Amino acid sequence: MPRREHERDRESVVDPTDRRVLERNYDYAQKNVRLLSMWYECELNRMLELLAEHEIELSRNDERQFGTYYRSVQRHANNYCSY
């Protein structure tokens, strides 16, 4: 493969855990964390952790269902970073 093609392939790789990508995908999933976790093929709790770590606000429905866990992850992350 010519060098330029290889470099272009590397540049097109998107990190699905990047804040902007994760936020956009959450929007695409209609702000539904269950749907997003299926899309990402990961555990629901891990998806909530990713959203919390990137401070991506949950939808009202997700907040009602998962807000307690989401906030506990955020508190833990904030306490961890303050040491």
PDB file of C-alpha atoms in Angstrom:
ATOM      1  CA  MET A   1       0.000   0.000   0.000  1.00  0.00           C
ATOM      2  CA  PRO A   2       1.459   3.406  -0.903  1.00  0.00           C
ATOM      3  CA  ARG A   3       2.407   5.556   2.050  1.00  0.00           C
ATOM      4  CA  ARG A   4      -0.207   8.259   1.402  1.00  0.00           C
ATOM      5  CA  GLU A   5      -3.059   5.755   1.371  1.00  0.00           C
ATOM      6  CA  HIS A   6      -1.834   4.253   4.644  1.00  0.00           C
ATOM      7  CA  GLU A   7      -1.666   7.710   6.287  1.00  0.00           C
ATOM      8  CA  ARG A   8      -5.154   8.570   5.052  1.00  0.00           C
ATOM      9  CA  ASP A   9      -6.523   5.314   6.506  1.00  0.00           C
ATOM     10  CA  ARG A  10      -5.002   6.137   9.883  1.00  0.00           C
ATOM     11  CA  GLU A  11      -6.474   9.644   9.861  1.00  0.00           C
ATOM     12  CA  SER A  12      -9.980   8.347   9.188  1.00  0.00           C
ATOM     13  CA  VAL A  13     -10.055   6.200  12.344  1.00  0.00           C
ATOM     14  CA  VAL A  14     -12.500   7.692  14.845  1.00  0.00           C
ATOM     15  CA  ASP A  15     -12.291   7.029  18.562  1.00  0.00           C
ATOM     16  CA  PRO A  16     -15.852   6.081  19.598  1.00  0.00           C
ATOM     17  CA  THR A  17     -15.105   7.131  23.190  1.00  0.00           C
ATOM     18  CA  ASP A  18     -14.084  10.661  22.196  1.00  0.00           C
ATOM     19  CA  ARG A  19     -16.440  13.115  23.915  1.00  0.00           C
ATOM     20  CA  ARG A  20     -17.736  14.680  20.694  1.00  0.00           C
ATOM     21  CA  VAL A  21     -18.276  11.315  18.998  1.00  0.00           C
ATOM     22  CA  LEU A  22     -19.949   9.842  22.076  1.00  0.00           C
ATOM     23  CA  GLU A  23     -22.235  12.859  22.444  1.00  0.00           C
ATOM     24  CA  ARG A  24     -23.187  12.765  18.761  1.00  0.00           C
ATOM     25  CA  ASN A  25     -23.876   9.028  18.925  1.00  0.00           C
ATOM     26  CA  TYR A  26     -26.020   9.523  22.033  1.00  0.00           C
ATOM     27  CA  ASP A  27     -28.039  12.042  20.017  1.00  0.00           C
ATOM     28  CA  TYR A  28     -28.295   9.570  17.124  1.00  0.00           C
ATOM     29  CA  ALA A  29     -29.540   6.951  19.583  1.00  0.00           C
ATOM     30  CA  GLN A  30     -32.309   9.405  20.481  1.00  0.00           C
ATOM     31  CA  LYS A  31     -30.725  10.030  23.879  1.00  0.00           C
ATOM     32  CA  ASN A  32     -31.403   6.447  24.920  1.00  0.00           C
ATOM     33  CA  VAL A  33     -28.527   4.932  26.896  1.00  0.00           C
ATOM     34  CA  ARG A  34     -29.828   1.373  26.470  1.00  0.00           C
ATOM     35  CA  LEU A  35     -29.871   1.752  22.697  1.00  0.00           C
ATOM     36  CA  LEU A  36     -26.439   3.374  22.734  1.00  0.00           C
ATOM     37  CA  SER A  37     -24.981   0.531  24.818  1.00  0.00           C
ATOM     38  CA  MET A  38     -26.347  -1.995  22.324  1.00  0.00           C
ATOM     39  CA  TRP A  39     -24.873   0.047  19.480  1.00  0.00           C
ATOM     40  CA  TYR A  40     -21.484   0.143  21.212  1.00  0.00           C
ATOM     41  CA  GLU A  41     -21.855  -3.510  22.212  1.00  0.00           C
ATOM     42  CA  CYS A  42     -20.954  -2.817  25.815  1.00  0.00           C
ATOM     43  CA  GLU A  43     -22.540  -3.208  29.226  1.00  0.00           C
ATOM     44  CA  LEU A  44     -25.106  -0.612  30.233  1.00  0.00           C
ATOM     45  CA  ASN A  45     -23.074   0.406  33.299  1.00  0.00           C
ATOM     46  CA  ARG A  46     -19.955   0.922  31.167  1.00  0.00           C
ATOM     47  CA  MET A  47     -21.922   3.176  28.814  1.00  0.00           C
ATOM     48  CA  LEU A  48     -23.202   5.201  31.762  1.00  0.00           C
ATOM     49  CA  GLU A  49     -19.626   5.475  33.033  1.00  0.00           C
ATOM     50  CA  LEU A  50     -18.425   6.794  29.668  1.00  0.00           C
ATOM     51  CA  LEU A  51     -21.219   9.367  29.554  1.00  0.00           C
ATOM     52  CA  ALA A  52     -20.530  10.428  33.151  1.00  0.00           C
ATOM     53  CA  GLU A  53     -16.759  10.636  32.679  1.00  0.00           C
ATOM     54  CA  HIS A  54     -17.292  12.923  29.677  1.00  0.00           C
ATOM     55  CA  GLU A  55     -20.001  14.889  31.512  1.00  0.00           C
ATOM     56  CA  ILE A  56     -22.565  14.208  28.794  1.00  0.00           C
ATOM     57  CA  GLU A  57     -25.943  15.079  30.240  1.00  0.00           C
ATOM     58  CA  LEU A  58     -28.497  12.290  30.335  1.00  0.00           C
ATOM     59  CA  SER A  59     -31.942  12.649  28.817  1.00  0.00           C
ATOM     60  CA  ARG A  60     -34.780  13.138  31.265  1.00  0.00           C
ATOM     61  CA  ASN A  61     -35.870   9.522  30.829  1.00  0.00           C
ATOM     62  CA  ASP A  62     -32.327   8.144  31.306  1.00  0.00           C
ATOM     63  CA  GLU A  63     -31.863  10.449  34.296  1.00  0.00           C
ATOM     64  CA  ARG A  64     -34.937   8.951  35.972  1.00  0.00           C
ATOM     65  CA  GLN A  65     -33.740   5.406  35.345  1.00  0.00           C
ATOM     66  CA  PHE A  66     -29.984   5.708  35.786  1.00  0.00           C
ATOM     67  CA  GLY A  67     -29.312   9.089  37.407  1.00  0.00           C
ATOM     68  CA  THR A  68     -28.200   7.678  40.757  1.00  0.00           C
ATOM     69  CA  TYR A  69     -25.500   5.499  39.201  1.00  0.00           C
ATOM     70  CA  TYR A  70     -24.481   8.236  36.728  1.00  0.00           C
ATOM     71  CA  ARG A  71     -24.009  10.795  39.535  1.00  0.00           C
ATOM     72  CA  SER A  72     -22.085   8.309  41.701  1.00  0.00           C
ATOM     73  CA  VAL A  73     -19.656   7.744  38.820  1.00  0.00           C
ATOM     74  CA  GLN A  74     -19.254  11.502  38.399  1.00  0.00           C
ATOM     75  CA  ARG A  75     -18.628  11.982  42.131  1.00  0.00           C
ATOM     76  CA  HIS A  76     -16.067   9.187  42.124  1.00  0.00           C
ATOM     77  CA  ALA A  77     -14.309  10.698  39.098  1.00  0.00           C
ATOM     78  CA  ASN A  78     -14.279  14.146  40.701  1.00  0.00           C
ATOM     79  CA  ASN A  79     -12.937  12.780  43.995  1.00  0.00           C
ATOM     80  CA  TYR A  80     -10.290  10.759  42.159  1.00  0.00           C
ATOM     81  CA  CYS A  81      -9.108  13.793  40.192  1.00  0.00           C
ATOM     82  CA  SER A  82      -8.934  16.086  43.223  1.00  0.00           C
ATOM     83  CA  TYR A  83      -6.140  14.103  44.946  1.00  0.00           C
TER      84      TYR A  83
END
